[in-house]
XYZ file of C-alpha atoms in Angstrom:
767
model
C -39.275 155.977 -205.007
C -39.822 157.816 -202.151
C -39.657 161.517 -201.894
C -39.612 164.177 -199.230
C -38.417 167.431 -198.138
C -37.578 168.249 -194.296
C -37.412 171.525 -194.198
C -35.360 172.073 -191.042
C -32.116 170.484 -192.713
C -33.035 171.375 -196.310
C -31.771 167.612 -197.707
C -32.975 166.277 -200.757
C -34.176 162.922 -199.387
C -35.226 161.177 -203.164
C -34.059 157.468 -203.237
C -34.516 156.677 -206.968
C -34.363 153.126 -208.499
C -35.014 151.345 -205.092
C -37.223 148.725 -206.633
C -34.606 148.415 -209.580
C -31.904 147.635 -206.938
C -33.774 145.566 -204.534
C -34.449 142.957 -207.516
C -30.950 143.128 -209.114
C -29.008 142.609 -205.938
C -31.592 139.547 -205.060
C -31.078 137.908 -208.623
C -27.436 138.841 -208.641
C -25.913 136.026 -206.629
C -27.366 133.322 -208.363
C -25.941 134.757 -211.515
C -22.872 135.504 -210.907
C -22.276 131.879 -209.317
C -23.857 130.494 -212.364
C -21.114 132.405 -214.372
C -18.120 131.586 -212.172
C -19.783 127.805 -213.270
C -19.431 128.874 -216.987
C -15.919 130.727 -216.864
C -14.715 127.779 -214.946
C -12.686 130.271 -212.591
C -12.731 133.288 -210.128
C -14.126 135.822 -211.326
C -12.840 139.943 -211.381
C -15.410 142.581 -210.605
C -16.296 143.625 -213.912
C -16.865 140.045 -214.993
C -19.560 139.471 -212.453
C -21.266 142.929 -213.282
C -21.021 142.178 -217.098
C -22.489 138.455 -216.696
C -24.928 139.727 -214.323
C -26.338 142.115 -217.136
C -26.863 140.184 -219.815
C -29.757 140.347 -222.300
C -29.939 136.772 -222.309
C -28.606 133.986 -220.162
C -24.785 132.878 -220.960
C -24.363 129.406 -222.766
C -20.738 129.997 -222.844
C -17.902 131.912 -221.671
C -17.434 135.011 -223.561
C -14.014 135.646 -225.267
C -12.514 139.096 -224.092
C -11.602 141.517 -226.854
C -13.412 139.026 -229.572
C -17.148 138.483 -229.008
C -19.390 140.892 -229.372
C -22.336 140.295 -226.433
C -25.960 141.535 -225.630
C -26.085 143.750 -222.764
C -29.090 145.134 -220.500
C -28.098 147.977 -218.990
C -29.778 149.183 -215.594
C -30.376 153.003 -216.750
C -29.258 155.558 -219.553
C -28.030 159.197 -218.836
C -27.603 161.924 -221.078
C -26.324 165.128 -221.011
C -28.085 168.217 -222.971
C -25.989 168.544 -225.554
C -25.581 165.224 -226.483
C -29.643 164.175 -225.162
C -30.906 166.926 -228.468
C -29.588 164.163 -231.386
C -30.732 161.180 -228.866
C -34.163 161.997 -228.483
C -34.626 163.252 -232.036
C -33.598 159.629 -232.906
C -35.851 158.198 -230.052
C -38.789 160.268 -231.296
C -38.350 158.456 -234.517
C -38.474 154.904 -233.083
C -42.260 153.966 -232.291
C -41.840 153.840 -228.871
C -44.358 155.688 -226.502
C -42.233 155.424 -223.427
C -38.431 154.784 -222.348
C -38.010 151.218 -221.379
C -35.647 151.507 -218.457
C -35.117 154.552 -216.335
C -33.206 157.202 -217.839
C -32.684 161.286 -217.363
C -31.428 164.430 -218.803
C -28.858 166.567 -217.384
C -28.626 170.743 -218.299
C -25.193 171.139 -218.077
C -23.341 171.591 -221.461
C -25.185 174.482 -223.036
C -24.019 177.245 -220.074
C -21.037 179.538 -221.060
C -18.595 180.903 -218.470
C -18.279 184.443 -218.923
C -18.806 186.704 -215.563
C -20.273 184.217 -212.765
C -22.670 181.800 -211.654
C -25.834 184.050 -211.765
C -25.387 186.090 -214.536
C -24.343 183.325 -216.505
C -27.211 180.807 -215.550
C -29.551 183.651 -216.379
C -27.992 184.252 -219.581
C -28.355 180.840 -220.831
C -31.538 180.300 -219.619
C -32.391 183.251 -221.942
C -30.711 182.037 -225.030
C -31.194 178.161 -224.542
C -34.827 178.853 -224.042
C -36.111 176.707 -226.882
C -33.683 173.781 -226.680
C -34.703 173.865 -222.728
C -38.179 173.578 -223.484
C -37.743 170.979 -226.251
C -35.674 168.423 -223.605
C -38.132 169.288 -221.146
C -41.400 168.665 -222.897
C -39.689 165.198 -224.651
C -38.346 163.810 -221.177
C -41.966 164.487 -219.687
C -43.594 162.733 -222.924
C -41.555 159.998 -222.590
C -41.222 159.297 -218.968
C -37.422 160.592 -218.298
C -36.412 162.023 -215.371
C -35.010 165.919 -216.333
C -32.562 167.911 -214.303
C -32.836 171.912 -215.071
C -29.811 173.998 -215.714
C -28.129 174.916 -212.810
C -28.883 171.460 -210.757
C -25.174 170.337 -212.034
C -22.977 168.408 -214.308
C -24.062 164.925 -215.239
C -21.713 163.174 -213.641
C -21.615 164.396 -210.724
C -25.425 164.604 -209.995
C -25.560 160.587 -211.101
C -23.018 159.787 -208.556
C -24.724 161.820 -205.848
C -28.340 160.283 -206.803
C -28.380 157.577 -209.338
C -25.074 155.226 -209.332
C -25.128 151.830 -207.056
C -22.775 148.911 -206.791
C -23.079 146.193 -209.064
C -24.866 148.117 -211.544
C -24.607 148.798 -215.087
C -25.704 152.489 -216.868
C -25.003 154.148 -220.362
C -24.247 157.348 -220.767
C -24.386 159.996 -223.546
C -21.123 161.760 -222.500
C -17.769 160.046 -222.385
C -17.092 160.707 -218.848
C -19.985 158.453 -217.858
C -17.489 155.746 -216.390
C -17.513 158.799 -213.451
C -20.057 156.762 -211.602
C -17.339 153.387 -211.377
C -16.411 155.434 -207.977
C -19.668 153.835 -206.822
C -18.772 150.265 -207.724
C -20.761 150.572 -211.108
C -20.001 149.688 -214.415
C -21.228 152.957 -216.394
C -20.053 153.684 -220.326
C -19.830 156.392 -222.548
C -21.581 155.868 -225.867
C -23.101 157.832 -228.617
C -26.765 158.521 -229.106
C -27.984 155.963 -231.193
C -26.690 153.167 -228.287
C -29.008 155.101 -225.908
C -31.948 154.747 -228.391
C -31.742 150.928 -228.093
C -31.799 150.931 -224.743
C -34.193 153.460 -223.780
C -36.139 150.930 -226.730
C -36.007 147.850 -224.776
C -33.307 146.546 -227.042
C -29.933 145.055 -226.273
C -26.713 146.914 -226.054
C -24.295 145.340 -227.919
C -20.606 145.882 -226.760
C -17.551 143.385 -227.453
C -16.486 141.797 -224.000
C -13.985 143.840 -222.913
C -10.278 143.098 -221.772
C -9.474 143.417 -218.424
C -6.308 145.842 -216.744
C -5.852 145.457 -213.531
C -4.415 148.313 -211.383
C -3.417 147.206 -207.996
C -3.227 149.758 -205.686
C -1.044 149.821 -202.085
C -0.237 151.729 -199.204
C -2.124 155.346 -198.482
C -2.202 158.444 -199.997
C -0.637 161.518 -197.561
C 0.510 165.374 -198.109
C -0.123 166.767 -201.619
C -0.909 163.637 -203.301
C -4.227 162.909 -204.461
C -6.528 160.524 -206.432
C -6.252 162.123 -209.280
C -2.327 161.866 -209.143
C -3.633 158.091 -209.559
C -4.916 158.737 -212.951
C -2.443 160.748 -214.176
C 0.251 158.362 -213.628
C -1.744 155.821 -215.109
C -2.662 157.810 -218.162
C 1.636 158.417 -218.760
C 1.785 154.527 -218.146
C -1.015 153.809 -220.844
C -1.046 156.604 -222.909
C -3.921 158.089 -224.570
C -5.121 154.810 -226.051
C -3.865 152.049 -223.875
C -7.135 151.321 -222.597
C -8.835 150.969 -225.640
C -11.625 147.586 -225.839
C -10.818 147.364 -222.061
C -12.213 147.973 -218.381
C -9.563 148.891 -215.911
C -10.251 147.673 -212.306
C -8.574 149.066 -209.385
C -8.150 146.871 -206.216
C -6.142 146.597 -203.435
C -6.029 147.845 -199.699
C -4.773 151.304 -201.339
C -8.525 151.385 -203.304
C -10.112 150.394 -200.572
C -8.262 153.693 -198.835
C -9.623 155.967 -201.379
C -12.884 158.016 -200.850
C -15.643 157.334 -203.167
C -15.350 160.781 -204.937
C -11.878 160.297 -205.312
C -12.460 157.020 -207.066
C -14.916 158.957 -209.282
C -12.178 161.032 -210.294
C -9.807 158.178 -211.240
C -12.776 156.590 -213.199
C -13.975 159.592 -214.817
C -10.362 160.346 -216.409
C -10.138 156.581 -217.475
C -11.707 157.800 -220.673
C -8.437 159.683 -221.170
C -6.570 156.405 -221.796
C -9.388 155.005 -223.786
C -10.835 152.899 -221.441
C -14.319 151.099 -222.009
C -14.580 151.891 -218.485
C -13.168 152.079 -214.774
C -14.464 150.337 -211.795
C -13.741 149.991 -207.976
C -15.049 147.082 -205.669
C -17.653 148.005 -203.275
C -16.058 148.938 -199.672
C -16.897 151.220 -196.620
C -16.038 154.569 -198.247
C -18.883 153.714 -200.723
C -21.208 152.943 -197.778
C -20.221 156.288 -196.439
C -20.963 158.226 -199.407
C -24.419 155.999 -200.253
C -25.660 157.201 -196.363
C -24.267 160.772 -196.638
C -26.221 160.923 -200.326
C -29.564 159.622 -198.416
C -29.366 156.693 -199.628
C -28.875 154.245 -196.513
C -31.371 151.619 -197.958
C -29.102 151.290 -200.800
C -26.132 151.221 -198.770
C -27.937 148.149 -196.474
C -28.783 146.137 -199.351
C -25.271 146.341 -200.810
C -23.842 145.252 -197.711
C -26.009 142.449 -197.763
C -24.339 141.107 -200.954
C -20.729 142.587 -200.262
C -18.538 139.787 -201.854
C -20.831 139.754 -204.814
C -19.914 143.375 -205.190
C -15.932 142.853 -205.431
C -13.431 140.671 -207.178
C -12.960 137.005 -205.913
C -10.589 136.604 -202.938
C -8.380 134.455 -205.581
C -8.245 137.563 -207.879
C -6.727 139.542 -204.886
C -4.537 136.673 -204.129
C -2.844 136.290 -207.918
C -4.240 139.134 -210.147
C -1.646 138.500 -212.416
C -4.133 135.297 -213.757
C -7.186 136.892 -213.687
C -6.322 140.423 -215.897
C -5.040 140.951 -219.143
C -2.641 143.735 -218.069
C -1.579 144.361 -214.290
C -0.240 147.740 -213.273
C 1.029 147.955 -209.733
C 1.330 151.808 -207.789
C 2.226 152.305 -204.588
C 0.201 155.244 -202.836
C 2.899 155.504 -200.201
C 5.314 156.842 -202.869
C 2.839 158.338 -205.467
C 3.934 161.789 -206.303
C 1.774 164.856 -207.266
C 1.604 165.348 -211.302
C 1.135 167.487 -213.874
C -0.131 166.228 -217.233
C 0.103 168.175 -220.494
C 0.145 170.412 -222.630
C -2.381 169.124 -225.502
C -2.735 165.849 -224.319
C -3.841 164.136 -221.067
C -0.897 161.398 -221.196
C 2.079 163.529 -221.057
C 2.525 163.392 -217.239
C 5.020 164.547 -215.113
C 5.559 164.032 -211.793
C 6.033 167.516 -209.945
C 9.632 167.100 -208.999
C 10.213 167.170 -212.706
C 7.846 169.468 -214.038
C 9.741 172.965 -213.479
C 12.556 171.320 -215.756
C 9.902 170.440 -218.258
C 8.941 173.956 -218.635
C 11.768 175.334 -218.878
C 13.252 172.616 -221.324
C 10.493 172.783 -223.842
C 10.210 176.534 -223.418
C 6.170 176.644 -222.347
C 5.069 179.981 -220.638
C 6.031 179.818 -217.329
C 3.509 182.870 -216.391
C 0.466 180.966 -215.178
C -3.020 183.118 -216.312
C -5.423 181.175 -215.193
C -6.106 178.416 -212.726
C -9.400 176.480 -212.947
C -10.577 173.714 -210.567
C -13.916 171.893 -210.362
C -15.544 170.361 -213.435
C -17.376 166.819 -213.697
C -13.749 165.117 -212.643
C -12.634 167.317 -209.865
C -15.582 168.876 -207.811
C -16.863 167.013 -204.784
C -17.164 168.260 -201.184
C -13.119 166.824 -200.435
C -12.005 168.409 -203.221
C -13.223 171.792 -202.511
C -12.137 171.327 -199.034
C -8.486 170.227 -199.662
C -8.505 173.651 -202.110
C -10.293 175.977 -199.591
C -7.838 174.979 -197.229
C -4.922 176.403 -199.213
C -6.975 179.642 -199.971
C -7.192 179.889 -196.113
C -3.369 179.441 -195.873
C -3.038 182.532 -198.522
C -5.262 184.724 -196.603
C -3.316 183.846 -193.220
C 0.079 183.879 -194.765
C -0.644 187.220 -196.424
C -0.362 185.911 -199.892
C -2.563 187.350 -202.782
C -3.262 185.044 -206.205
C -1.285 185.680 -208.852
C -3.217 183.800 -211.313
C -7.034 184.213 -212.072
C -8.864 181.809 -210.227
C -11.984 179.965 -211.035
C -14.370 177.516 -209.396
C -17.044 175.214 -211.013
C -18.904 173.232 -208.449
C -20.060 169.823 -209.606
C -23.945 170.277 -208.397
C -26.132 172.324 -206.531
C -26.197 169.732 -203.675
C -22.267 170.712 -203.524
C -22.534 174.397 -204.213
C -25.066 174.921 -201.545
C -23.240 172.810 -198.879
C -19.747 174.197 -199.581
C -21.309 177.878 -199.295
C -23.411 176.547 -195.926
C -19.767 175.643 -194.833
C -18.126 178.771 -195.580
C -15.857 177.869 -198.279
C -17.255 180.236 -200.759
C -16.503 182.981 -198.525
C -13.126 181.938 -198.571
C -12.273 181.773 -202.333
C -13.993 184.770 -202.423
C -11.457 186.655 -200.442
C -8.348 185.646 -202.564
C -10.538 186.460 -205.807
C -11.862 183.542 -206.746
C -14.840 183.688 -209.018
C -17.379 180.658 -208.856
C -18.931 179.616 -212.095
C -22.391 177.965 -212.603
C -22.824 174.425 -211.644
C -21.907 173.034 -215.249
C -19.192 172.182 -217.443
C -18.240 175.703 -218.622
C -14.564 175.734 -219.452
C -13.986 172.111 -219.177
C -15.704 171.855 -222.996
C -14.942 175.269 -224.591
C -17.954 176.963 -222.938
C -15.550 179.774 -221.553
C -15.647 183.174 -222.692
C -11.963 183.930 -222.032
C -11.018 187.484 -221.486
C -7.261 187.800 -222.700
C -5.267 190.943 -224.437
C -3.954 188.896 -227.252
C -5.381 185.786 -228.874
C -2.429 184.489 -230.858
C -0.105 185.159 -227.631
C 1.461 181.726 -226.113
C 0.387 181.591 -222.784
C -0.423 178.897 -219.964
C -3.594 177.669 -217.880
C -3.617 174.543 -215.520
C -6.829 172.781 -214.772
C -8.238 170.184 -212.469
C -10.413 168.916 -215.453
C -9.985 165.883 -217.563
C -9.011 166.777 -221.083
C -6.434 169.635 -222.637
C -6.140 169.002 -226.343
C -5.498 172.230 -228.314
C -8.493 174.634 -228.265
C -10.402 172.569 -226.012
C -11.050 174.935 -223.231
C -10.806 178.438 -224.741
C -10.691 178.297 -228.167
C -7.206 179.477 -228.788
C -4.197 177.281 -230.339
C -1.957 179.524 -228.709
C -3.140 178.141 -225.377
C -0.874 175.796 -223.500
C -3.181 173.973 -220.690
C -2.218 171.442 -217.981
C -4.213 169.309 -215.943
C -3.289 168.790 -211.967
C -5.308 168.128 -208.636
C -7.861 170.892 -207.215
C -5.058 171.515 -204.368
C -2.324 171.776 -206.958
C -3.950 174.022 -209.310
C -5.079 176.397 -206.354
C -1.083 176.539 -205.129
C -0.310 177.632 -208.673
C -2.954 180.048 -208.847
C -1.362 181.605 -205.709
C 2.234 181.159 -207.168
C 1.276 182.588 -210.724
C 4.478 180.549 -211.968
C 4.573 177.192 -213.473
C 8.105 176.296 -212.551
C 6.460 176.316 -208.692
C 6.507 173.480 -206.561
C 4.877 173.766 -203.417
C 6.396 171.084 -201.766
C 9.697 172.274 -201.681
C 9.660 176.112 -202.853
C 8.905 178.937 -201.118
C 6.739 182.283 -201.784
C 7.178 185.797 -201.031
C 4.094 187.377 -199.264
C 2.714 190.571 -199.309
C 5.128 191.942 -196.442
C 7.843 190.426 -198.337
C 8.577 187.528 -196.157
C 9.279 184.170 -197.339
C 6.458 181.781 -196.461
C 5.974 178.379 -197.540
C 2.353 176.492 -198.013
C 1.493 173.933 -195.713
C 0.105 170.307 -197.004
C -3.301 170.457 -197.790
C -6.108 169.055 -195.579
C -9.498 168.078 -196.435
C -12.307 166.026 -195.024
C -14.189 163.769 -197.745
C -17.856 164.134 -196.607
C -19.655 167.402 -195.306
C -19.446 166.976 -191.491
C -23.025 168.560 -191.020
C -24.124 166.534 -194.172
C -25.273 167.574 -197.553
C -28.102 170.314 -198.023
C -29.775 171.750 -200.646
C -32.699 174.081 -201.134
C -33.475 173.210 -204.613
C -31.537 169.956 -206.441
C -33.002 171.115 -209.827
C -34.808 167.942 -210.282
C -38.315 167.745 -212.343
C -40.211 164.352 -212.540
C -41.836 163.246 -215.900
C -45.350 163.364 -216.430
C -47.189 160.434 -214.979
C -49.169 160.198 -218.969
C -47.114 161.513 -221.447
C -49.266 160.632 -224.052
C -51.020 164.547 -224.270
C -47.561 166.311 -223.970
C -46.840 168.110 -227.668
C -43.433 168.120 -228.230
C -42.770 170.887 -230.568
C -39.959 171.891 -232.943
C -40.277 175.132 -235.142
C -40.053 174.117 -239.287
C -37.515 177.492 -239.330
C -35.739 176.431 -235.889
C -31.872 177.333 -236.220
C -31.019 175.326 -232.957
C -33.223 172.407 -233.555
C -34.258 170.250 -236.587
C -36.409 166.948 -236.947
C -34.644 163.917 -238.287
C -34.666 162.375 -242.106
C -33.961 158.926 -242.346
C -30.265 158.310 -243.924
C -30.654 156.231 -246.879
C -29.870 152.530 -247.419
C -26.995 151.344 -249.466
C -27.378 150.865 -252.987
C -26.227 147.462 -253.079
C -23.106 147.775 -254.908
C -19.384 148.397 -254.485
C -18.750 152.354 -253.983
C -16.836 153.783 -257.011
C -15.383 157.338 -257.889
C -15.364 158.543 -254.308
C -13.175 161.688 -253.864
C -10.576 162.310 -251.105
C -12.063 164.966 -248.766
C -9.305 165.062 -246.549
C -6.339 163.460 -245.274
C -5.758 164.016 -241.362
C -2.627 164.236 -240.135
C -1.723 163.549 -236.281
C -4.141 163.782 -233.526
C -7.672 163.659 -235.061
C -10.391 164.098 -232.024
C -13.861 164.370 -231.726
C -12.878 168.299 -231.162
C -11.267 168.218 -234.141
C -14.008 166.298 -236.096
C -16.885 168.479 -234.002
C -16.002 171.226 -232.132
C -17.859 172.138 -228.855
C -17.780 175.618 -227.677
C -19.767 178.123 -229.517
C -20.994 175.361 -232.071
C -22.826 173.659 -229.003
C -25.507 175.448 -229.501
C -26.660 173.607 -233.142
C -26.432 170.380 -231.398
C -30.128 169.714 -232.129
C -29.606 170.865 -235.834
C -27.840 168.371 -238.152
C -27.588 170.648 -240.884
C -26.101 173.893 -239.384
C -23.911 171.979 -237.202
C -22.443 170.039 -240.155
C -20.941 173.604 -240.783
C -17.860 172.665 -238.595
C -17.081 169.107 -239.407
C -13.557 168.329 -239.171
C -12.789 172.235 -239.538
C -9.751 171.393 -236.529
C -8.382 168.521 -238.603
C -4.662 169.143 -239.988
C -4.553 168.455 -243.884
C -1.577 166.209 -244.422
C -1.056 168.139 -247.773
C -0.857 171.772 -246.724
C -0.629 171.517 -243.074
C -3.683 173.886 -242.565
C -7.005 173.349 -240.621
C -10.520 173.869 -242.529
C -8.534 173.789 -246.073
C -8.965 171.260 -248.329
C -8.560 170.659 -252.294
C -12.113 170.547 -254.175
C -11.748 168.244 -257.184
C -14.002 169.345 -259.129
C -12.706 172.837 -258.929
C -9.301 172.578 -258.565
C -9.361 175.040 -255.578
C -8.719 175.237 -252.165
C -11.643 175.521 -249.284
C -13.045 174.663 -246.304
C -13.780 171.128 -245.404
C -17.523 171.299 -244.899
C -18.243 173.395 -248.239
C -15.880 171.338 -250.051
C -18.196 168.108 -248.644
C -21.525 170.079 -249.838
C -19.924 170.215 -253.335
C -19.435 166.784 -253.684
C -22.885 165.957 -252.325
C -24.492 168.340 -254.114
C -22.580 166.949 -257.348
C -24.007 163.021 -256.471
C -20.449 162.310 -255.584
C -19.353 160.460 -252.535
C -16.184 161.266 -250.360
C -13.837 159.499 -248.447
C -11.547 160.544 -244.818
C -8.237 159.388 -244.142
C -7.011 159.345 -240.742
C -4.136 158.589 -238.506
C -3.674 156.582 -235.230
C -6.959 156.218 -232.884
C -9.203 158.697 -234.908
C -11.793 159.651 -232.971
C -10.516 159.948 -229.591
C -12.320 162.062 -226.880
C -15.881 163.030 -226.258
C -18.735 160.299 -227.176
C -20.368 163.047 -229.423
C -22.092 161.192 -232.173
C -22.238 164.070 -234.427
C -18.149 163.596 -235.371
C -20.345 160.686 -237.043
C -23.256 162.255 -238.015
C -22.160 165.235 -239.655
C -19.837 163.367 -242.240
C -23.102 161.007 -243.127
C -25.005 164.295 -243.643
C -22.090 165.451 -245.753
C -21.774 162.584 -248.285
C -18.929 161.123 -246.634
C -19.174 157.120 -247.335
C -16.335 155.956 -244.975
C -13.477 156.707 -242.905
C -10.300 154.804 -243.472
C -7.751 155.202 -240.822
C -4.826 153.630 -239.209
C -6.816 152.643 -235.696
C -9.811 153.702 -234.264
C -11.154 155.067 -230.585
C -13.980 152.782 -229.678
C -16.812 154.904 -228.842
C -15.972 156.816 -232.359
C -15.698 153.593 -234.451
C -19.125 151.968 -232.921
C -21.308 155.674 -233.741
C -20.206 155.212 -237.480
C -21.234 152.035 -237.796
C -24.561 152.948 -235.666
C -25.401 155.714 -238.845
C -24.455 153.217 -241.776
C -21.255 154.466 -242.115
C -18.102 152.450 -243.268
C -15.144 152.321 -240.288
C -12.110 150.740 -242.029
C -8.662 150.509 -240.786
C -5.238 149.947 -243.172
C -4.365 146.216 -242.546
C -0.672 147.717 -243.452
C -0.490 150.985 -241.511
C 1.861 152.245 -244.136
C -0.488 152.404 -246.740
C -1.753 155.671 -245.246
C 0.934 157.042 -247.027
C -0.097 155.856 -250.509
C -3.143 157.765 -250.515
C -2.623 161.063 -252.747
C -4.569 164.747 -252.510
C -6.148 164.095 -255.946
C -7.245 160.310 -255.586
C -10.684 159.046 -256.845
C -11.123 156.110 -254.613
C -12.834 152.753 -254.812
C -14.281 150.310 -252.364
C -14.521 146.942 -253.550
C -15.822 143.596 -251.779
C -19.162 145.391 -250.463
C -21.558 142.486 -252.289
C -20.011 139.867 -250.444
C -19.475 142.106 -247.080
C -19.172 139.440 -244.561
C -17.559 139.444 -241.005
C -13.941 138.719 -240.830
C -13.813 139.153 -244.461
C -10.994 142.110 -245.276
C -11.900 144.683 -248.155
C -10.090 146.276 -250.989
C -9.680 149.714 -251.741
C -8.504 150.835 -255.075
C -6.576 154.408 -255.068
C -7.110 156.006 -258.710
C -3.968 158.695 -258.945
C -3.988 161.367 -260.992
C -1.171 159.955 -263.261
C -3.271 157.118 -264.222
C -1.763 154.393 -261.744
C -3.892 152.560 -259.255
C -2.744 151.454 -255.549
C -4.840 148.060 -254.449
C -4.853 148.137 -250.469
C -6.788 145.746 -248.124
C -8.540 147.112 -245.549
C -10.274 145.409 -242.541
C -12.940 146.090 -240.543
C -14.776 145.227 -237.165
C -18.221 144.586 -238.442
C -20.568 141.729 -236.918
C -23.643 140.247 -238.859
C -25.887 142.974 -237.042
C -23.702 145.774 -237.892
C -23.704 144.661 -241.467
C -27.166 144.921 -241.914
C -27.116 148.610 -240.104
C -24.759 149.840 -242.907
C -26.972 147.954 -245.404
C -30.124 149.706 -243.923
C -28.482 152.973 -244.088
C -28.254 153.014 -240.488
C -29.150 151.270 -236.873
C -32.229 153.287 -236.668
C -33.876 152.301 -239.812
C -33.036 148.845 -238.378
C -35.263 149.803 -235.233
C -37.985 151.141 -237.059
C -38.855 148.304 -238.894
C -38.727 146.318 -236.131
C -41.122 148.595 -234.480
C -43.159 148.896 -237.299
C -43.780 145.080 -237.548
């Protein structure tokens, strides 16, 4: 690692992990060649990266979607909200230092209220205890620390750590952003991060492969964001589950590295394990622009190993489990939403949809930025429209906010004049943080119950996601389209064909946005916000006050009692979409992410109860009264009665937050039984020693009644591939025996028996 600051240019010139990258690239060709021989056919890029990151050399080809495989990722990245619980777990595992390069990024706890400077100062004050904890624990265990204000984790990773052909896990569902630089980067829960930081193998079911062939070239209003908005419409929120999405073709090579990052980032919205692009000139240019010329030169040296084999390009249908083709020449801009990121509308049909569905036409707030769309290219294209508004005497009709992705981007766009342009049209620059994208937004609205519309260049738009208001209709589009809507203030406006009345009463049209991929004068920054860990962490003390309301040291969960589980009470039967936002809300609850007992007071408060169509209102079978979900769970726990949660399709969709698994575990829930799971959430439940079960017959969901007492039979002979039986004891003394499936392998069954994966790790290190 070399570090230095050239004060004449004020460039951040630290190159991280150079020795690691050199070693990986030196070994990769032989590993890939061996894998090709083993598999007996040409390889996709994803396969090359996966097979070159095996924990132990393979002795056979792995079956996609079937075999569990042990991997050795190159690095771990954690954001501050998830890092707290991940590092509280790591503290207990018996290691003195992390085994792989790891970083913490303080981006989630900064609330957007008035503007960047004031909001950052408030966050540093309000979250001091948490920031001090994260800084000291990073210092102690050899973890790089990015201070509050440094930027959003995924943008900072792209600028500093992501590299072609690498493999990374991160405790945030949008970790796949790094696929824009040709990296297999996968979102996981904190317990998975603990495995890798402890030097253990990381387990993943060998992903299926979805190929997306891009031809042609973007032009006009179309952007990289529109590629993934269209793909989300095709695949839906669960179409990518268990799969890596690999983009290829001349159209893929024509996209900027940050544009590729946007597409990979939002792959989380289709449930994909991750998304990835092959190494090309655009990636090389981005590496050079961000001070990593050496990495680009190394990648150029093994370029053919960082792209799919030629035969894959020639006949992709033979090598991918599913193939999608998109012609960028014909791609229309899209607007997706409301309430789900896969409801995709081409701009030519969007106004019609707004009217037909009676969505509020008036646009109240337009927000650009976030980890998905805050690159120099994004900001420059949006700024070109802001400049048009100035030149054509147009005023913005909606509130307009800008969230830079990193201090490096913010400093550079200020230097190049873009922030001044936004300021002239009334744009408010927010802190370099997640802010409104994750509900960290103190929104000003006259009536919180009034139906209203906002549009963002973010990635998710679930109900209540951005501002906590169920009445808000949130739509997702590219930053340039969002900027055009901010100027128009009307969702029925189509900038490709509609005119606007300016201040002089003239009818004017917006020209196509213009932008540049990389800053012509280079990136600059005064203080990137990085803090290196102590050389010797053994003397660093990590302090958690016993009476803290923000942090709580963890007690190990209890081991399985060795019997079938009988007499469980139904806690809630969740109806419809139940994301991790419904299970463990963010927003104001983020402040308790390091305190398991306190944050458990938000457990499932957003889930809709099937029996009364209400949120946070369930029947307590001990008293017959209705009350909040967490309080009811606590009542069962106090009475030494286990409980069970029943859910619908794609349960646990969304964020990687393991709190959605730890809270039910803490409050005495023994099993989650659903029609289907989202990948990360199912793994998180297994890691915490929970039973994650699915109905063998999805219609059996309808047999579960509100007053049921439930048994889970077959646990004394719990084995991979063997279904369990759930007995529903109804109030009228009748019973239903239903078959339930699981995907546990032998190791995961040991996690269940031990009371959680961490208990197994602890035993290993104790030996």
